[in-house]
Coordinates of C-alpha atoms in Angstrom, one line a residue:
X1285 CA -0.1 0.2 0.2
X1286 CA 2.9 2.4 0.8
X1287 CA 4.5 1.6 -2.5
X1288 CA 1.1 2.8 -4.3
X1289 CA 1.0 6.0 -2.5
X1290 CA 4.8 6.2 -3.1
X1291 CA 4.1 5.9 -6.6
X1292 CA 1.1 8.1 -7.1
X1293 CA 2.8 10.9 -5.4
X1294 CA 6.1 10.5 -7.9
X1295 CA 3.6 10.7 -10.7
X1296 CA 1.8 13.6 -9.7
X1297 CA 5.0 15.2 -8.9
X1298 CA 6.3 14.4 -12.4
X1299 CA 2.8 15.7 -13.7
X1300 CA 3.0 19.4 -12.3
X1301 CA 6.7 19.3 -13.5
X1302 CA 5.6 18.7 -16.9
X1303 CA 2.7 20.9 -17.1
X1304 CA 4.0 23.8 -14.7
X1305 CA 4.5 26.1 -17.8
X1306 CA 2.6 25.7 -20.9
X1307 CA 4.0 25.0 -24.3
X1308 CA 2.1 26.3 -27.6
X1309 CA 2.3 25.1 -30.9
X1310 CA 0.0 27.5 -32.7
X1311 CA -0.9 31.2 -32.4
X1312 CA -4.4 32.7 -32.8
X1313 CA -4.3 36.2 -34.8
X1314 CA -6.9 38.9 -35.7
X1315 CA -6.7 42.5 -37.0
X1316 CA -8.4 45.6 -35.5
X1317 CA -8.1 48.0 -38.2
X1318 CA -11.1 50.4 -38.0
X1319 CA -13.0 52.2 -35.5
X1320 CA -13.4 50.8 -32.3
X1321 CA -17.2 50.0 -31.8
X1322 CA -19.0 47.3 -29.9
X1323 CA -18.7 45.5 -33.2
X1324 CA -15.2 45.2 -32.6
X1325 CA -15.7 44.6 -28.5
X1326 CA -17.8 41.5 -29.8
X1327 CA -15.2 40.4 -32.3
X1328 CA -12.2 40.6 -29.8
X1329 CA -14.3 38.9 -26.9
X1330 CA -15.0 36.2 -29.5
X1331 CA -11.7 35.5 -30.4
X1332 CA -10.0 35.5 -26.9
X1333 CA -12.9 33.4 -25.6
X1334 CA -11.8 30.9 -28.2
X1335 CA -8.4 31.1 -27.5
X1336 CA -8.8 30.7 -23.7
X1337 CA -11.0 27.3 -24.3
X1338 CA -8.2 25.9 -27.0
X1339 CA -5.3 27.2 -24.8
X1340 CA -3.7 29.4 -27.6
X1341 CA -1.8 32.6 -27.3
X1342 CA -3.4 35.4 -29.4
X1343 CA -1.6 38.0 -31.8
X1344 CA -3.7 41.2 -32.3
X1345 CA -2.9 43.5 -34.8
X1346 CA -4.0 47.0 -34.3
X1347 CA -4.3 50.2 -36.9
X1348 CA -6.9 52.1 -35.6
X1349 CA -8.0 56.1 -35.3
X1350 CA -10.3 55.5 -32.1
X1351 CA -13.3 54.5 -31.2
X1352 CA -16.3 54.5 -28.5
X1353 CA -15.0 54.8 -24.8
X1354 CA -17.5 52.4 -23.5
X1355 CA -16.6 49.7 -26.1
X1356 CA -12.7 50.4 -25.4
X1357 CA -13.7 50.2 -21.9
X1358 CA -15.0 46.6 -22.5
X1359 CA -12.2 45.7 -24.6
X1360 CA -9.9 46.5 -21.7
X1361 CA -11.5 44.3 -19.0
X1362 CA -11.3 41.5 -21.5
X1363 CA -7.6 41.8 -22.0
X1364 CA -6.8 42.4 -18.5
X1365 CA -8.7 39.2 -17.5
X1366 CA -7.6 37.0 -20.5
X1367 CA -6.4 33.7 -19.3
X1368 CA -3.9 33.4 -22.0
X1369 CA -1.1 35.6 -23.5
X1370 CA -2.5 38.3 -25.4
X1371 CA 0.2 40.2 -27.7
X1372 CA -0.7 43.6 -29.3
X1373 CA 1.1 44.7 -32.4
X1374 CA 0.6 48.4 -33.8
X1375 CA 1.2 46.9 -37.5
X1376 CA 2.1 47.5 -40.3
X1377 CA 4.7 50.1 -41.0
X1378 CA 2.9 53.6 -40.7
X1379 CA -0.2 52.3 -38.6
X1380 CA -1.4 53.9 -35.6
X1381 CA -2.9 53.3 -32.2
X1382 CA -4.4 56.4 -31.9
X1383 CA -7.2 57.8 -29.0
X1384 CA -8.9 54.4 -28.2
X1385 CA -6.1 52.5 -29.6
X1386 CA -3.7 53.4 -27.0
X1387 CA -5.9 51.5 -24.2
X1388 CA -6.0 48.5 -26.2
X1389 CA -2.4 48.3 -27.1
X1390 CA -1.3 48.8 -23.6
X1391 CA -3.7 46.5 -22.2
X1392 CA -2.5 43.5 -23.9
X1393 CA 0.0 41.5 -22.0
X1394 CA 2.7 42.2 -24.2
X1395 CA 2.8 45.3 -26.5
X1396 CA 4.6 46.1 -29.7
X1397 CA 5.0 48.3 -32.2
X1398 CA 6.4 48.2 -35.8
X1399 CA 8.8 50.8 -37.0
X1400 CA 7.1 53.9 -38.6
X1401 CA 4.0 53.6 -36.5
X1402 CA 2.9 55.9 -33.7
X1403 CA 0.8 55.7 -30.6
X1404 CA -1.0 58.5 -28.7
X1405 CA -3.5 61.6 -28.7
X1406 CA -6.4 60.1 -26.4
X1407 CA -7.7 63.5 -25.1
X1408 CA -11.4 63.7 -24.7
X1409 CA -13.1 66.2 -26.8
X1410 CA -16.4 67.6 -27.7
X1411 CA -18.5 66.9 -30.7
X1412 CA -17.1 69.6 -32.4
X1413 CA -13.2 68.7 -32.1
X1414 CA -12.7 71.1 -29.0
X1415 CA -12.3 70.6 -25.4
X1416 CA -15.2 69.8 -23.5
X1417 CA -16.4 72.5 -21.6
X1418 CA -17.7 72.7 -17.7
X1419 CA -18.4 69.8 -15.4
X1420 CA -18.7 67.4 -18.0
X1421 CA -15.1 67.9 -19.0
X1422 CA -13.6 67.3 -15.4
X1423 CA -15.6 64.0 -15.2
X1424 CA -14.9 63.0 -18.7
X1425 CA -11.3 63.2 -18.3
X1426 CA -10.9 61.9 -14.8
X1427 CA -12.6 58.8 -16.0
X1428 CA -10.5 58.1 -18.7
X1429 CA -7.3 59.2 -17.0
X1430 CA -8.2 56.9 -14.4
X1431 CA -8.4 54.0 -17.2
X1432 CA -5.1 54.4 -18.8
X1433 CA -3.7 54.8 -15.1
X1434 CA -5.1 51.5 -14.3
X1435 CA -3.8 50.0 -17.2
X1436 CA -0.1 51.0 -16.9
X1437 CA -0.1 50.1 -13.5
X1438 CA -1.2 46.5 -14.3
X1439 CA 1.4 45.9 -17.4
X1440 CA 4.2 47.8 -15.6
X1441 CA 4.3 50.8 -18.1
X1442 CA 5.2 54.6 -17.6
X1443 CA 2.2 55.8 -15.5
X1444 CA 3.1 59.6 -16.0
X1445 CA 3.7 59.1 -20.0
X1446 CA 0.7 57.4 -20.6
X1447 CA -1.5 60.0 -18.5
X1448 CA 0.0 62.5 -20.7
X1449 CA -1.4 60.9 -23.6
X1450 CA -5.0 61.3 -22.6
X1451 CA -4.6 64.8 -20.5
X1452 CA -2.4 66.7 -23.0
X1453 CA -3.1 64.5 -26.4
X1454 CA 0.6 63.4 -26.5
X1455 CA 1.6 61.3 -29.3
X1456 CA 4.8 59.2 -29.7
X1457 CA 6.7 57.4 -32.8
X1458 CA 7.3 53.6 -32.1
X1459 CA 10.8 54.5 -31.3
X1460 CA 9.8 57.1 -28.7
X1461 CA 7.3 54.8 -27.1
X1462 CA 9.8 52.0 -26.4
X1463 CA 12.3 54.8 -24.7
X1464 CA 9.7 56.2 -22.7
X1465 CA 8.1 52.5 -21.5
X1466 CA 4.7 52.5 -23.1
X1467 CA 5.3 49.5 -25.4
X1468 CA 7.7 46.3 -24.8
X1469 CA 9.4 46.2 -28.2
X1470 CA 9.9 47.8 -31.7
X1471 CA 10.3 45.0 -34.1
X1472 CA 9.3 43.8 -37.4
X1473 CA 7.0 40.9 -37.8
X1474 CA 9.7 38.0 -37.9
X1475 CA 11.4 39.5 -34.9
X1476 CA 8.3 39.8 -32.5
X1477 CA 7.4 35.9 -33.4
X1478 CA 10.6 35.0 -32.3
X1479 CA 10.7 37.3 -29.3
X1480 CA 7.3 35.9 -28.2
X1481 CA 8.0 32.5 -28.9
X1482 CA 10.9 32.6 -26.3
X1483 CA 8.8 34.6 -23.8
X1484 CA 6.0 32.5 -24.0
X1485 CA 7.1 28.8 -25.1
X1486 CA 6.0 28.9 -28.3
X1487 CA 7.4 25.9 -30.6
X1488 CA 9.6 27.8 -33.6
X1489 CA 7.3 26.2 -36.1
X1490 CA 4.1 27.3 -34.7
X1491 CA 1.3 27.9 -37.2
X1492 CA -0.3 31.1 -37.0
X1493 CA -3.7 30.8 -37.6
X1494 CA -5.9 33.8 -38.7
X1495 CA -9.1 34.2 -37.0
X1496 CA -11.6 36.5 -39.3
X1497 CA -15.1 38.1 -38.6
X1498 CA -18.1 36.2 -39.3
X1499 CA -21.0 37.6 -41.8
X1500 CA -22.8 39.2 -39.0
X1501 CA -19.7 41.0 -37.5
X1502 CA -18.5 42.0 -41.2
X1503 CA -21.9 43.6 -41.6
X1504 CA -21.4 45.3 -38.2
X1505 CA -17.9 46.6 -39.0
X1506 CA -19.4 48.2 -42.3
X1507 CA -22.3 49.9 -40.8
X1508 CA -19.8 51.0 -37.8
X1509 CA -17.8 52.9 -40.5
X1510 CA -18.5 56.6 -40.1
X1511 CA -17.7 57.5 -43.6
X1512 CA -20.4 54.9 -44.6
X1513 CA -22.9 56.3 -42.1
X1514 CA -22.5 59.6 -43.9
X1515 CA -23.1 58.1 -47.3
X1516 CA -25.8 56.5 -46.3
X1517 CA -27.7 59.5 -44.3
X1518 CA -26.8 61.6 -47.5
X1519 CA -28.2 59.1 -50.0
X1520 CA -31.2 58.5 -48.0
X1521 CA -32.0 62.5 -48.0
X1522 CA -31.4 62.7 -51.8
X1523 CA -33.7 59.7 -52.5
X1524 CA -36.8 61.2 -50.6
X1525 CA -36.1 64.5 -52.3
X1526 CA -36.1 62.6 -55.7
X1527 CA -39.4 60.8 -54.6
X1528 CA -40.9 64.2 -53.8
X1529 CA -39.8 65.7 -57.0
X1530 CA -40.9 62.6 -58.8
X1531 CA -43.9 61.1 -56.8
X1532 CA -45.4 58.0 -57.7
X1533 CA -43.1 55.5 -58.2
X1534 CA -42.3 54.9 -54.6
X1535 CA -39.0 53.3 -55.8
X1536 CA -36.7 56.5 -54.6
X1537 CA -38.9 56.4 -51.3
X1538 CA -38.6 53.1 -50.7
X1539 CA -34.8 53.1 -50.9
X1540 CA -34.4 56.4 -49.0
X1541 CA -36.1 55.0 -46.4
X1542 CA -33.9 51.6 -46.2
X1543 CA -30.9 54.2 -46.1
X1544 CA -32.1 56.0 -43.2
X1545 CA -33.1 52.9 -41.2
X1546 CA -29.5 51.6 -41.8
X1547 CA -27.9 55.0 -40.5
X1548 CA -30.5 54.7 -37.4
X1549 CA -29.3 51.0 -37.2
X1550 CA -25.3 52.5 -37.4
X1551 CA -26.4 55.2 -34.7
X1552 CA -27.1 52.6 -32.0
X1553 CA -23.5 51.4 -32.8
X1554 CA -21.6 54.9 -32.8
X1555 CA -22.7 57.8 -30.6
X1556 CA -24.7 60.4 -33.0
X1557 CA -24.7 64.1 -32.1
X1558 CA -28.0 65.1 -33.3
X1559 CA -27.2 68.7 -33.7
X1560 CA -24.9 67.5 -36.4
X1561 CA -28.0 66.1 -38.2
X1562 CA -29.9 69.1 -37.5
X1563 CA -27.2 71.1 -39.5
X1564 CA -27.3 68.5 -42.5
X1565 CA -30.8 68.9 -42.8
X1566 CA -30.8 72.5 -42.5
X1567 CA -28.1 72.6 -45.2
X1568 CA -30.3 70.6 -47.7
X1569 CA -33.2 72.8 -46.9
X1570 CA -31.2 76.1 -48.0
X1571 CA -30.4 74.3 -51.3
X1572 CA -33.8 73.8 -51.8
X1573 CA -35.0 77.1 -50.7
X1574 CA -32.0 78.9 -53.2
X1575 CA -34.0 77.3 -56.0
X1576 CA -37.2 79.4 -55.2
X1577 CA -35.8 82.2 -53.9
X1578 CA -33.4 84.7 -55.4
X1579 CA -30.5 85.3 -52.9
X1580 CA -27.6 85.5 -55.7
X1581 CA -26.1 82.8 -53.9
X1582 CA -26.4 83.4 -50.3
X1583 CA -28.6 80.3 -49.5
X1584 CA -26.3 78.0 -51.2
X1585 CA -23.0 79.4 -49.4
X1586 CA -25.0 79.4 -46.2
X1587 CA -26.1 75.6 -47.2
X1588 CA -22.6 74.4 -47.8
X1589 CA -21.4 75.9 -44.6
X1590 CA -24.4 74.1 -42.7
X1591 CA -23.7 70.7 -44.3
X1592 CA -19.9 71.0 -43.6
X1593 CA -20.2 71.8 -40.0
X1594 CA -23.0 69.2 -39.8
X1595 CA -20.7 66.3 -41.4
X1596 CA -18.0 67.6 -39.0
X1597 CA -20.1 67.4 -35.8
X1598 CA -22.2 64.1 -36.9
X1599 CA -20.7 61.9 -34.2
X1600 CA -20.7 62.5 -30.6
X1601 CA -16.9 62.9 -29.7
X1602 CA -17.7 63.2 -25.9
X1603 CA -18.4 59.5 -25.7
X1604 CA -15.8 58.4 -28.4
X1605 CA -12.5 59.2 -29.4
X1606 CA -11.2 59.7 -33.0
X1607 CA -14.3 59.0 -34.9
X1608 CA -15.0 61.4 -37.5
X1609 CA -16.3 61.6 -41.2
X1610 CA -13.1 61.7 -43.5
X1611 CA -12.4 65.0 -45.1
X1612 CA -12.4 63.3 -48.7
X1613 CA -16.0 61.8 -47.7
X1614 CA -17.3 65.6 -46.6
X1615 CA -15.9 67.0 -50.0
X1616 CA -17.5 64.4 -52.0
X1617 CA -20.9 64.9 -50.3
X1618 CA -20.9 68.6 -50.2
X1619 CA -19.7 68.9 -54.0
X1620 CA -22.4 66.3 -54.9
X1621 CA -25.2 68.3 -53.2
X1622 CA -24.0 71.2 -54.9
X1623 CA -24.1 69.7 -58.1
X1624 CA -27.6 68.0 -57.7
X1625 CA -28.9 71.3 -56.3
X1626 CA -27.8 73.3 -59.2
X1627 CA -29.1 70.7 -61.5
X1628 CA -32.4 70.6 -60.1
X1629 CA -32.6 74.1 -60.4
X1630 CA -31.8 74.1 -63.8
X1631 CA -34.7 71.9 -64.6
X1632 CA -37.0 74.0 -62.3
X1633 CA -36.3 77.0 -64.1
X1634 CA -36.9 75.3 -67.5
X1635 CA -40.1 74.1 -66.3
X1636 CA -41.3 77.3 -65.7
X1637 CA -39.9 79.3 -68.9
X1638 CA -40.8 76.6 -71.6
X1639 CA -43.8 76.9 -73.2
X1640 CA -46.4 74.4 -72.4
X1641 CA -46.6 71.2 -74.2
X1642 CA -50.6 70.7 -74.5
X1643 CA -53.4 73.1 -74.8
X1644 CA -54.3 75.6 -77.1
X1645 CA -51.3 77.8 -76.4
X1646 CA -49.3 75.3 -78.2
X1647 CA -51.3 76.3 -81.6
X1648 CA -49.4 80.1 -81.5
X1649 CA -47.2 80.4 -84.6
X1650 CA -48.4 77.1 -85.8
X1651 CA -49.8 76.7 -89.4
X1652 CA -53.6 76.1 -90.3
X1653 CA -55.8 75.7 -93.5
X1654 CA -58.8 77.6 -94.1
X1655 CA -62.0 75.5 -94.9
X1656 CA -64.6 78.2 -95.0
X1657 CA -64.3 82.1 -95.2
X1658 CA -66.5 85.2 -95.6
X1659 CA -66.2 88.9 -94.4
X1660 CA -63.1 88.3 -92.4
X1661 CA -64.4 85.2 -90.2
X1662 CA -64.5 81.4 -90.8
X1663 CA -62.9 78.5 -90.0
X1664 CA -59.6 76.7 -89.9
X1665 CA -58.2 73.5 -89.4
X1666 CA -55.4 72.6 -87.3
X1667 CA -54.2 69.5 -85.6
X1668 CA -57.2 67.9 -87.3
X1669 CA -59.1 70.1 -85.3
X1670 CA -61.6 72.9 -86.7
X1671 CA -61.4 76.1 -84.9
X1672 CA -63.4 79.5 -85.5
X1673 CA -60.8 82.1 -86.6
X1674 CA -61.1 85.9 -87.8
X1675 CA -58.7 88.1 -89.4
X1676 CA -57.8 91.6 -90.7
X1677 CA -56.9 90.2 -94.2
X1678 CA -58.8 89.0 -96.9
X1679 CA -58.6 85.1 -97.2
X1680 CA -59.8 82.4 -99.4
X1681 CA -60.6 78.6 -98.9
X1682 CA -57.5 76.2 -98.5
X1683 CA -55.3 79.4 -97.7
X1684 CA -52.6 78.9 -95.7
X1685 CA -52.6 81.0 -92.2
X1686 CA -50.4 81.4 -89.1
X1687 CA -52.2 81.7 -85.7
X1688 CA -51.0 84.9 -84.0
X1689 CA -53.6 85.0 -81.2
X1690 CA -56.2 83.1 -79.4
X1691 CA -59.0 84.3 -77.6
X1692 CA -61.1 82.0 -76.1
X1693 CA -62.2 79.5 -78.7
X1694 CA -61.6 82.0 -81.7
X1695 CA -58.4 82.2 -83.2
X1696 CA -56.8 85.3 -84.9
X1697 CA -54.8 84.4 -87.8
X1698 CA -53.0 85.9 -90.8
X1699 CA -52.0 85.0 -93.9
X1700 CA -48.6 82.8 -94.7

């Protein structure tokens, strides 16, 4: 009996020695290269959960302009509590971990940057890009500062520099970030794989298995793109305007409503500033007013200014960081809107100035044939219709005449 007990103890001892340190033969990897939203948080959570279940380290490639702060906080919680090694890598060369990206990069167990990449500028701003005013400024700033402090303390990073990226919008190159102890390494991809292989006991021949978003996550990523949301809002408004201009088909109205529904769905992912939406609608209203009111271009200029500011303020940055409509999208939308407004204005002016295409007025200056005539009055035939006519000239049957005036149901004519 003693021998059996001794044998079991030896076996358990060796078992602990063998499994006291994990050895990995593969790495899971995925990319975060857009705006940080709940869609991105869901994607990261799903991948980390899979890695924990399979006991596989994770390599997370990052290239982001920022995102929603609440979504960022969720991601930070996931990374700080991960049961497998998570490596963040700002990649490729020229990539950035801006605003919300700072928190995600630093929250990983091991953080690295590629050459020529940058990190920083996480100061919370208002919806128009300026500093938040009043009591809300202190509240948001303190909350964001506490979050970056927590991360820096947990990962052993430079707390003072990390806080400066939030409170003073400091940004650093990859080499500066390494020197200031914001990240653990600045390396190329092959060097990173070698470093983490040694650090986490990963096999040299380990497979890097890329994890991709499923269809639902792909849709979320598309809808969460600020440029896409600005475009569908613009398209929705234009289609509704076309339905008003050309009613009856309901095709434009149907497509416009679909676009507005997509925009509303996206507004649940990215915080929307309703002042921005009101300015956009005001801009379109001023464009329409220019068509009917002679302002010598003043309303058009006011509409352009309103539209540009509306697009700039479309997303509520008090609850996000780095989310905005791209400058080229703003230029494209305002330019297209101006072109459409000018085109519609030209068509409306043409409608008002052109002669009617139906009715008696269409007979003016047209030719008719006399079918009977006596003492300055008679009848003429035009468009296979017979009309009463009169003239100051002497006319004969079958003479060709020109219609010069229409008085009720009587035509005044002259000889051709």
